[in-house]
PDB file of C-alpha atoms in Angstrom:
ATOM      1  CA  UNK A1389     -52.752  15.334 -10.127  1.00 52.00           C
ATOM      2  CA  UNK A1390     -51.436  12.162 -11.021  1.00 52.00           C
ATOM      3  CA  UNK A1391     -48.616  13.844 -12.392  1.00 46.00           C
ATOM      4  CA  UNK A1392     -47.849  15.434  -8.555  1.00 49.00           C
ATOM      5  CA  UNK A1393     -48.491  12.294  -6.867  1.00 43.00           C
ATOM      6  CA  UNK A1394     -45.941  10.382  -9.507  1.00 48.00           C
ATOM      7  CA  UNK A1395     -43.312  13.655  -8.177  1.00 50.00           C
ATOM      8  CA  UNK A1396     -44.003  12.622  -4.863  1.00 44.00           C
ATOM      9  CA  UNK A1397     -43.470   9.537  -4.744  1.00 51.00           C
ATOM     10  CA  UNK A1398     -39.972   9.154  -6.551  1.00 49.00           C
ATOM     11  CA  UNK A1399     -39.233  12.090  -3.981  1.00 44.00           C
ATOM     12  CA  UNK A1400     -39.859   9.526  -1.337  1.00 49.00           C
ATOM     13  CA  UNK A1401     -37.956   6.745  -3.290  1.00 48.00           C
ATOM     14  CA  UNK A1402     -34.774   8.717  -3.500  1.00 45.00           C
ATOM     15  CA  UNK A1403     -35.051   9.718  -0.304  1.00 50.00           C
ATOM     16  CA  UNK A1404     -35.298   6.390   1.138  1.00 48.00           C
ATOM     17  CA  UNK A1405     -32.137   5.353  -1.209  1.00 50.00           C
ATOM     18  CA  UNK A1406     -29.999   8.290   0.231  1.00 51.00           C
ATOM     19  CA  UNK A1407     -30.728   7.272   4.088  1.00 55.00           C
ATOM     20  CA  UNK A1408     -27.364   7.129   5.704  1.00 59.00           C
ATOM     21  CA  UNK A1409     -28.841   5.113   8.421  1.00 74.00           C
ATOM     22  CA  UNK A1410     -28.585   2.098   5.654  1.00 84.00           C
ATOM     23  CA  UNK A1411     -25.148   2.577   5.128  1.00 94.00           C
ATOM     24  CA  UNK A1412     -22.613   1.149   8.093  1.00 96.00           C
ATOM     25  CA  UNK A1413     -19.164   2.439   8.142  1.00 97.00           C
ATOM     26  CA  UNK A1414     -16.520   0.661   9.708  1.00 97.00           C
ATOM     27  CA  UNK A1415     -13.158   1.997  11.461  1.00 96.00           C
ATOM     28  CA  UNK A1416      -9.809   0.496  11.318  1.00 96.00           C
ATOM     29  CA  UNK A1417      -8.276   1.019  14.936  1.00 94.00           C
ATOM     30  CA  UNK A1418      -5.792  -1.271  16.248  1.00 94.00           C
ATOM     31  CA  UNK A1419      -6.232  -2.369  19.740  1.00 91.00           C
ATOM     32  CA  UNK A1420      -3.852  -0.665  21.972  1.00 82.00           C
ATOM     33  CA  UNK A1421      -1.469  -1.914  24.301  1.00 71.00           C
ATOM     34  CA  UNK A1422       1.153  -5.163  24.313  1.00 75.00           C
ATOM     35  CA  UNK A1423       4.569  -5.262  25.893  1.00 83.00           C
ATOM     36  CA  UNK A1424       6.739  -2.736  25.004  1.00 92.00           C
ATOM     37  CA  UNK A1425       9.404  -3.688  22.717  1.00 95.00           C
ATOM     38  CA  UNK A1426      13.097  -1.797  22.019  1.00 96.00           C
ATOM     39  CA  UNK A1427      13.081   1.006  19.615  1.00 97.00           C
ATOM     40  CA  UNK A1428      14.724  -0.260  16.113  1.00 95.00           C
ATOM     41  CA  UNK A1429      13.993   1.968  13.596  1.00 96.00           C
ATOM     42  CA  UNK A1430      14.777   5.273  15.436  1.00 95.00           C
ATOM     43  CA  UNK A1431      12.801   8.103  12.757  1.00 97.00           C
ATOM     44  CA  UNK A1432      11.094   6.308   9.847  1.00 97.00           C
ATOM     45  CA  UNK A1433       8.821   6.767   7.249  1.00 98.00           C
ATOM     46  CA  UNK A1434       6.244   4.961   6.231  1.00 98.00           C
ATOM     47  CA  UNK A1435       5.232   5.158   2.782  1.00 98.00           C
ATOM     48  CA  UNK A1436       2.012   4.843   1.334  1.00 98.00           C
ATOM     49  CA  UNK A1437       0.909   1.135   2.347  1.00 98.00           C
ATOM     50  CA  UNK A1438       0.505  -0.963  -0.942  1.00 98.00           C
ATOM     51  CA  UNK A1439      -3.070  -2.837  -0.568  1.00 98.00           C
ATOM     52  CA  UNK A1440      -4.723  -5.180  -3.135  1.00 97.00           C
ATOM     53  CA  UNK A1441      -6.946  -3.664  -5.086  1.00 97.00           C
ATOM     54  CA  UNK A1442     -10.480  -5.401  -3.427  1.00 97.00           C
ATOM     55  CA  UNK A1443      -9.067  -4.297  -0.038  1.00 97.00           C
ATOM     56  CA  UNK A1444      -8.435  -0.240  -1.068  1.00 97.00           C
ATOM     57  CA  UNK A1445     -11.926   0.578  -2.252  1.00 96.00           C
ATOM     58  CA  UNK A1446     -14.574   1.711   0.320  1.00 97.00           C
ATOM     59  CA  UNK A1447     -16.283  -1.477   0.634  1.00 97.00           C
ATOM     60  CA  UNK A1448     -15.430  -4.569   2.772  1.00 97.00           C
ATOM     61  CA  UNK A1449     -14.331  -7.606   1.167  1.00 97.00           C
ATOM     62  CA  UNK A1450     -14.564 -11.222   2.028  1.00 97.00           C
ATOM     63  CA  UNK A1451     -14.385 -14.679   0.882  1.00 97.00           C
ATOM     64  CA  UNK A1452     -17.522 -16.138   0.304  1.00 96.00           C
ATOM     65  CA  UNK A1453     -17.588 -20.332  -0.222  1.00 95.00           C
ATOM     66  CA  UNK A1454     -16.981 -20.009  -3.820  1.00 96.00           C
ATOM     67  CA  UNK A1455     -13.674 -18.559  -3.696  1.00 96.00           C
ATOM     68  CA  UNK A1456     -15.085 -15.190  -4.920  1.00 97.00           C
ATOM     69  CA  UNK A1457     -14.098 -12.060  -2.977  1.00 97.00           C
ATOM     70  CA  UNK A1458     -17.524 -10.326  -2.558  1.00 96.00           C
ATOM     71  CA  UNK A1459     -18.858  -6.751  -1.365  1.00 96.00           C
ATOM     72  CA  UNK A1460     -21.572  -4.828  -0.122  1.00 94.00           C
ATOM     73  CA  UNK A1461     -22.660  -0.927  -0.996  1.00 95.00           C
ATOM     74  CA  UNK A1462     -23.654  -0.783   2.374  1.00 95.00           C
ATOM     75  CA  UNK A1463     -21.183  -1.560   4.213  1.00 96.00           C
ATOM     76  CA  UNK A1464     -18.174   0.809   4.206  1.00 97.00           C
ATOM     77  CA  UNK A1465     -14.561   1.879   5.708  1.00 97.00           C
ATOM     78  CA  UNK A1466     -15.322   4.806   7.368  1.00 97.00           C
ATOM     79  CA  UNK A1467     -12.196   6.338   5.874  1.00 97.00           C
ATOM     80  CA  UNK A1468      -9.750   5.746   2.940  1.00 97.00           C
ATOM     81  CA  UNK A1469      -8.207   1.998   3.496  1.00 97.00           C
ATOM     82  CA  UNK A1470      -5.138   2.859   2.068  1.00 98.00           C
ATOM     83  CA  UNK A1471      -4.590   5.737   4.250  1.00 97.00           C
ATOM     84  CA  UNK A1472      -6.553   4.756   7.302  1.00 97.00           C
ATOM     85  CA  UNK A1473      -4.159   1.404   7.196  1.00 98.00           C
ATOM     86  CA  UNK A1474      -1.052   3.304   6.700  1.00 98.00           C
ATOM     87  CA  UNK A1475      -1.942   5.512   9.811  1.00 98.00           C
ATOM     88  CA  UNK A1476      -2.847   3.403  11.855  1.00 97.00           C
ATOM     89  CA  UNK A1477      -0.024   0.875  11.184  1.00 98.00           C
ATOM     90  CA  UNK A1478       2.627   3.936  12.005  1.00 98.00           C
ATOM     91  CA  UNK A1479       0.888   5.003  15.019  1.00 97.00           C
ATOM     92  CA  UNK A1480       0.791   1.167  16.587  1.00 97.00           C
ATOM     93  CA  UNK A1481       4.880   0.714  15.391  1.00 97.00           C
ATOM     94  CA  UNK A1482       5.407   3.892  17.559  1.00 97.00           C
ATOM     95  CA  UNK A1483       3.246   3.309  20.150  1.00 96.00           C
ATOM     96  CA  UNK A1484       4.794  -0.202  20.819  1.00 96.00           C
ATOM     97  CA  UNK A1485       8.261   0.792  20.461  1.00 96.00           C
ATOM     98  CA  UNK A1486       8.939   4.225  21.080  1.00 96.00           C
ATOM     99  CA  UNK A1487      10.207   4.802  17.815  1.00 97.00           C
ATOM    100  CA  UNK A1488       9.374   7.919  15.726  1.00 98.00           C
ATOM    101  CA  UNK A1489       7.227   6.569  13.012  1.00 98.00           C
ATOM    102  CA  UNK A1490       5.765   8.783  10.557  1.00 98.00           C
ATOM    103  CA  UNK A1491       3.746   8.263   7.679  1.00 98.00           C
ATOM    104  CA  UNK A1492       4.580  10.402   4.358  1.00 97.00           C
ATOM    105  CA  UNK A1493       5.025  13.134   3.701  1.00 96.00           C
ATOM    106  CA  UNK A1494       7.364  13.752   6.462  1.00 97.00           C
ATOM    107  CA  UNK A1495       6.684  16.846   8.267  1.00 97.00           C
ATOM    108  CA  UNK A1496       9.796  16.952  10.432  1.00 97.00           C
ATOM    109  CA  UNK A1497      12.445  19.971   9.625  1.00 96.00           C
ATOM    110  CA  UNK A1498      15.033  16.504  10.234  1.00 95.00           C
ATOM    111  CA  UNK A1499      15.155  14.071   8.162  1.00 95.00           C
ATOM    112  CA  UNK A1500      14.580  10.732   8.870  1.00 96.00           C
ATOM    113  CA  UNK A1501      16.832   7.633   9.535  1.00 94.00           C
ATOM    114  CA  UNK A1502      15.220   5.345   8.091  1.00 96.00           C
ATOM    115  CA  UNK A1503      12.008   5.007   5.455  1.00 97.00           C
ATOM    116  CA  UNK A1504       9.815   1.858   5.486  1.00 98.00           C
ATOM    117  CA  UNK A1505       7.661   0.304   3.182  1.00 98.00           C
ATOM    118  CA  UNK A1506       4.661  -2.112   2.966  1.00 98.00           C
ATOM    119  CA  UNK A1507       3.475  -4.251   0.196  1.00 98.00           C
ATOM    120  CA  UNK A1508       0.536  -6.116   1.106  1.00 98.00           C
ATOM    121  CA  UNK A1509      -0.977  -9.344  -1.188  1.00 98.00           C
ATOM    122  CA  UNK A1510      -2.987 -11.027   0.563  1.00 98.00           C
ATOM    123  CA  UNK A1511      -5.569  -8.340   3.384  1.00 98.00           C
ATOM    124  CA  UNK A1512      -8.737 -10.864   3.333  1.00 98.00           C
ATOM    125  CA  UNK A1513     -11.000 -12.387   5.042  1.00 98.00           C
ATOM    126  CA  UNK A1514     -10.808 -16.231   3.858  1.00 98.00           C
ATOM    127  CA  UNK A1515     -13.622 -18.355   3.370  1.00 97.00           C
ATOM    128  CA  UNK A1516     -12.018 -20.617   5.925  1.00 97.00           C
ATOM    129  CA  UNK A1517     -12.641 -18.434   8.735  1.00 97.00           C
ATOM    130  CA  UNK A1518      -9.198 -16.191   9.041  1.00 98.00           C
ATOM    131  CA  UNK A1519      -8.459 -13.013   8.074  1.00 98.00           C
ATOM    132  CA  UNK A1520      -5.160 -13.031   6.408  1.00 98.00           C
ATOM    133  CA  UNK A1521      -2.852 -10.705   6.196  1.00 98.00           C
ATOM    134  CA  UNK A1522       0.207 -11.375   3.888  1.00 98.00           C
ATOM    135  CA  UNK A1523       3.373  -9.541   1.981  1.00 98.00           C
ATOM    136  CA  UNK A1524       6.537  -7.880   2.465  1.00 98.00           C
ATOM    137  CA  UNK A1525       7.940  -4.903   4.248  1.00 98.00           C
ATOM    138  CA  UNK A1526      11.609  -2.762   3.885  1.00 98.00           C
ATOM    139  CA  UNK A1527      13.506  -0.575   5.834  1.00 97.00           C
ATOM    140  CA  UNK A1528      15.882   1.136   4.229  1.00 96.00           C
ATOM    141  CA  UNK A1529      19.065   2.991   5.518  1.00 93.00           C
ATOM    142  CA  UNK A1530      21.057   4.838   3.238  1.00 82.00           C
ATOM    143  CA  UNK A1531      23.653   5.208   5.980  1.00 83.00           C
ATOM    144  CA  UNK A1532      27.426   3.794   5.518  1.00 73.00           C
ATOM    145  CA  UNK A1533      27.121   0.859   7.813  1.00 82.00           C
ATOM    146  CA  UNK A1534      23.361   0.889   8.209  1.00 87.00           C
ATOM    147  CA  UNK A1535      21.129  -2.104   7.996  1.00 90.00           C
ATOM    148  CA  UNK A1536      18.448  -2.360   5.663  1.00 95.00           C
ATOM    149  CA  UNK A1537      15.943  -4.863   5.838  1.00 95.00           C
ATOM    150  CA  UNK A1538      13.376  -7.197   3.654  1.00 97.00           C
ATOM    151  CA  UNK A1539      10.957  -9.372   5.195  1.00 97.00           C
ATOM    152  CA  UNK A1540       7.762 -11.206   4.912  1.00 98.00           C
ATOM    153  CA  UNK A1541       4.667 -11.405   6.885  1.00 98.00           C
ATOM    154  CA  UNK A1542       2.326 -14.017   6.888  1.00 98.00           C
ATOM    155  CA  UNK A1543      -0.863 -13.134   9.979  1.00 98.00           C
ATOM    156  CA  UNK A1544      -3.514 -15.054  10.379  1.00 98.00           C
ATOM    157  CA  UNK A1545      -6.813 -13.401  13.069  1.00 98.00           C
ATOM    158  CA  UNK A1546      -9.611 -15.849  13.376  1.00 98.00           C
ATOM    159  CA  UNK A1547     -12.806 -14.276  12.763  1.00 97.00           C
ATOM    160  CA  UNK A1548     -15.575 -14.713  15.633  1.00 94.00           C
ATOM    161  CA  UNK A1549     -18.134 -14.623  12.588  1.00 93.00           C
ATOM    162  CA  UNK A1550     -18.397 -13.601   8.985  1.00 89.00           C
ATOM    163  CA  UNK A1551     -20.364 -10.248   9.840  1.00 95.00           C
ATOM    164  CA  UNK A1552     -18.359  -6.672   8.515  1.00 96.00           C
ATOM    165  CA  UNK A1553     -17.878  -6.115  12.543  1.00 97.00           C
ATOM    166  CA  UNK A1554     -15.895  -8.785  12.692  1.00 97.00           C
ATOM    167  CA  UNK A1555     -14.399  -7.975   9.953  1.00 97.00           C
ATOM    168  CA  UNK A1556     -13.538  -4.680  10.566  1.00 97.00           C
ATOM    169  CA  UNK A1557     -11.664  -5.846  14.086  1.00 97.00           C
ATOM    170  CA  UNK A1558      -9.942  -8.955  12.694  1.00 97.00           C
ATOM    171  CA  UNK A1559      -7.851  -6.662  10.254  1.00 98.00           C
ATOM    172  CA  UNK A1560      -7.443  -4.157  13.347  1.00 97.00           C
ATOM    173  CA  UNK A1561      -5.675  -6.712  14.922  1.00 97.00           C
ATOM    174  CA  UNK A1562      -3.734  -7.998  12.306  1.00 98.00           C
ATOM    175  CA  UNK A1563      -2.742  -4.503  11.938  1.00 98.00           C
ATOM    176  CA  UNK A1564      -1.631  -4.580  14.896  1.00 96.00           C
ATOM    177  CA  UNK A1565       0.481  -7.808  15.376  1.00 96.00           C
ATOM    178  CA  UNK A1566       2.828  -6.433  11.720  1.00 97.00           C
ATOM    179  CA  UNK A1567       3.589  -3.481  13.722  1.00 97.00           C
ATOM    180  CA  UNK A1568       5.136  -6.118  16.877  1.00 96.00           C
ATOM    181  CA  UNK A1569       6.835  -7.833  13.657  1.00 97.00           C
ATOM    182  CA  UNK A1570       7.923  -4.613  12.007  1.00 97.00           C
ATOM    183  CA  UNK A1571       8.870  -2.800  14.920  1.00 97.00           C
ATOM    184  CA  UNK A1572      11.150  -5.937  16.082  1.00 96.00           C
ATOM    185  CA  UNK A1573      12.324  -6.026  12.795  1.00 96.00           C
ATOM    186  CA  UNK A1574      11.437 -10.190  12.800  1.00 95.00           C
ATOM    187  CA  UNK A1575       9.769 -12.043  10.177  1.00 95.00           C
ATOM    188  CA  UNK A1576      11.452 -14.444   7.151  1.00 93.00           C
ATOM    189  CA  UNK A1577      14.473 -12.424   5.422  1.00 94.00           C
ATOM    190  CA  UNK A1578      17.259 -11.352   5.201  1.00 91.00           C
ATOM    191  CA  UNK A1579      19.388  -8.144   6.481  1.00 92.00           C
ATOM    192  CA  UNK A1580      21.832  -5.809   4.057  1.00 89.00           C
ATOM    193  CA  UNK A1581      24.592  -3.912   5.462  1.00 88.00           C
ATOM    194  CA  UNK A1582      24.503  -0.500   3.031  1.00 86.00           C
ATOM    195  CA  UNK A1583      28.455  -0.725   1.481  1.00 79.00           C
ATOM    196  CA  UNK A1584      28.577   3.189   1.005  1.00 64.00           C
ATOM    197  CA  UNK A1585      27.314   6.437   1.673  1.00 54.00           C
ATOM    198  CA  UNK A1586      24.258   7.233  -1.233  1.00 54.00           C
ATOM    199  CA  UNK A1587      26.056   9.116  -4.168  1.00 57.00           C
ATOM    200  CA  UNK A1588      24.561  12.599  -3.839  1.00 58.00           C
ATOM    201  CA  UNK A1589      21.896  13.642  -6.791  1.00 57.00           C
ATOM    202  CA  UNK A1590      22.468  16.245  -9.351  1.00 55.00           C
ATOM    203  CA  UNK A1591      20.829  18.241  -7.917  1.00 55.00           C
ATOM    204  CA  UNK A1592      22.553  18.597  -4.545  1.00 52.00           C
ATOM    205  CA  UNK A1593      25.820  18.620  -6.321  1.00 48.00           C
ATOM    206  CA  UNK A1594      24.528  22.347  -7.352  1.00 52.00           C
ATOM    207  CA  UNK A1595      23.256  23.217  -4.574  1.00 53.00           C
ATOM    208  CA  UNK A1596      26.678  22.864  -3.102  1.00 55.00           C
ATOM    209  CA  UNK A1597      29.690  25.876  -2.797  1.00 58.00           C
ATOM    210  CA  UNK A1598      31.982  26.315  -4.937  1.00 55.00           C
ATOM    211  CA  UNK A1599      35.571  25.116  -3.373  1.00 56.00           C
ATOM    212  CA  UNK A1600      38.140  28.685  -2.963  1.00 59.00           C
ATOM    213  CA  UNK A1601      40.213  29.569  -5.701  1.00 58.00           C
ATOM    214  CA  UNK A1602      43.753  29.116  -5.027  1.00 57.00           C
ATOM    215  CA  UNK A1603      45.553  31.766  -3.495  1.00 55.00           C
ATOM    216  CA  UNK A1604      42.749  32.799  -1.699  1.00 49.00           C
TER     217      UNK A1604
END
């Protein structure tokens, strides 16, 4: 008997320990919306966002008055931050500008014009209550002529408190104000003119016909 009521109650235990209802998950979804800004960047893109490693994993991370970045098991993205940030991020650069912004792998039967990439240091909300968001981005164009840039971003949201709600919009946001920068290509940096057309890969030089022999 004891033995069943012993079962029983760990049952009950676990059970209580697996209730979703204890776990909050949080989206990442950019506010819509903003004036609309001339398309730059034409068909990009976007590769895999680069994040810190506290701010890919599935909890929420903050700044607590000691400096450390902290965590909670129950309180989660609702999706993959890498990915979820990467979307979303493409989706508010194409929304704003008009551009074609895609993140990888690019399903298009064209290629693109341009690729872009993220690297993101700093995605955190400070002790000091901001979230910041800082790092560098690149667009690349391997066209003759074509202007490739590298820039930094530096966004500061202030948080309305320190709860994972809060959170959870302040990077939304911040999301949201790179994509302005990115998609107006603005931000401290500079701008490279590509010299030449890309030398084509091994690869493609196979792929290629053979010129006619003469006399043919």
């Amino acid at each position: 008997m004891r033995l069943i009521l012993a079962s029983v109650a760990c049952l009950a235990l676990l059970g209580a320990c697996s209730n979703g209802e204890k776990t909050a998950r949080y989206l990442i979804d950019p506010p819509a919306g903003g004036a609309r800004v001339p398309d730059r960047l034409g068909t990009a893109e976007l590769k895999d966002v680069s994040l810190p490693e506290y701010a890919s994993g599935d909890e929420l991370s903050w700044q607590s008055a000691d400096g450390a970045v902290r965590s909670n098991t129950k309180q989660l993205w609702a999706d993959n931050p890498q990915r979820a940030f990467t979307l979303a991020l493409a989706r508010s650069i194409s929304d704003l500008s008009g551009a074609t912004v895609i993140a990888e792998p690019w399903p298009l039967s064209e290629p693109p014009r341009r690729t872009l990439e993220v690297r993101v240091e700093k995605a955190l909300a400070q002790a000091d209550g901001l979230y910041r968001l800082t790092g560098r981005y690149f667009v690349g164009d391997s066209a003759a002529g074509g202007i490739n840039q590298a820039r930094n971003f530096d966004i500061s949201v202030p948080l309305a408190d320190t709860g994972p709600a809060a959170i959870a919009r302040a990077q939304s946001q911040a999301i949201a104000r790179l994509a302005g920068q990115i998609a107006t290509l603005s931000g401290p940096g500079r701008s490279v003119r590509t010299s030449a057309a890309p030398q084509p890969r091994i690869d493609d030089i196979f792929s290629q016909p053979l010129p006619p022999l003469e006399g043919s």
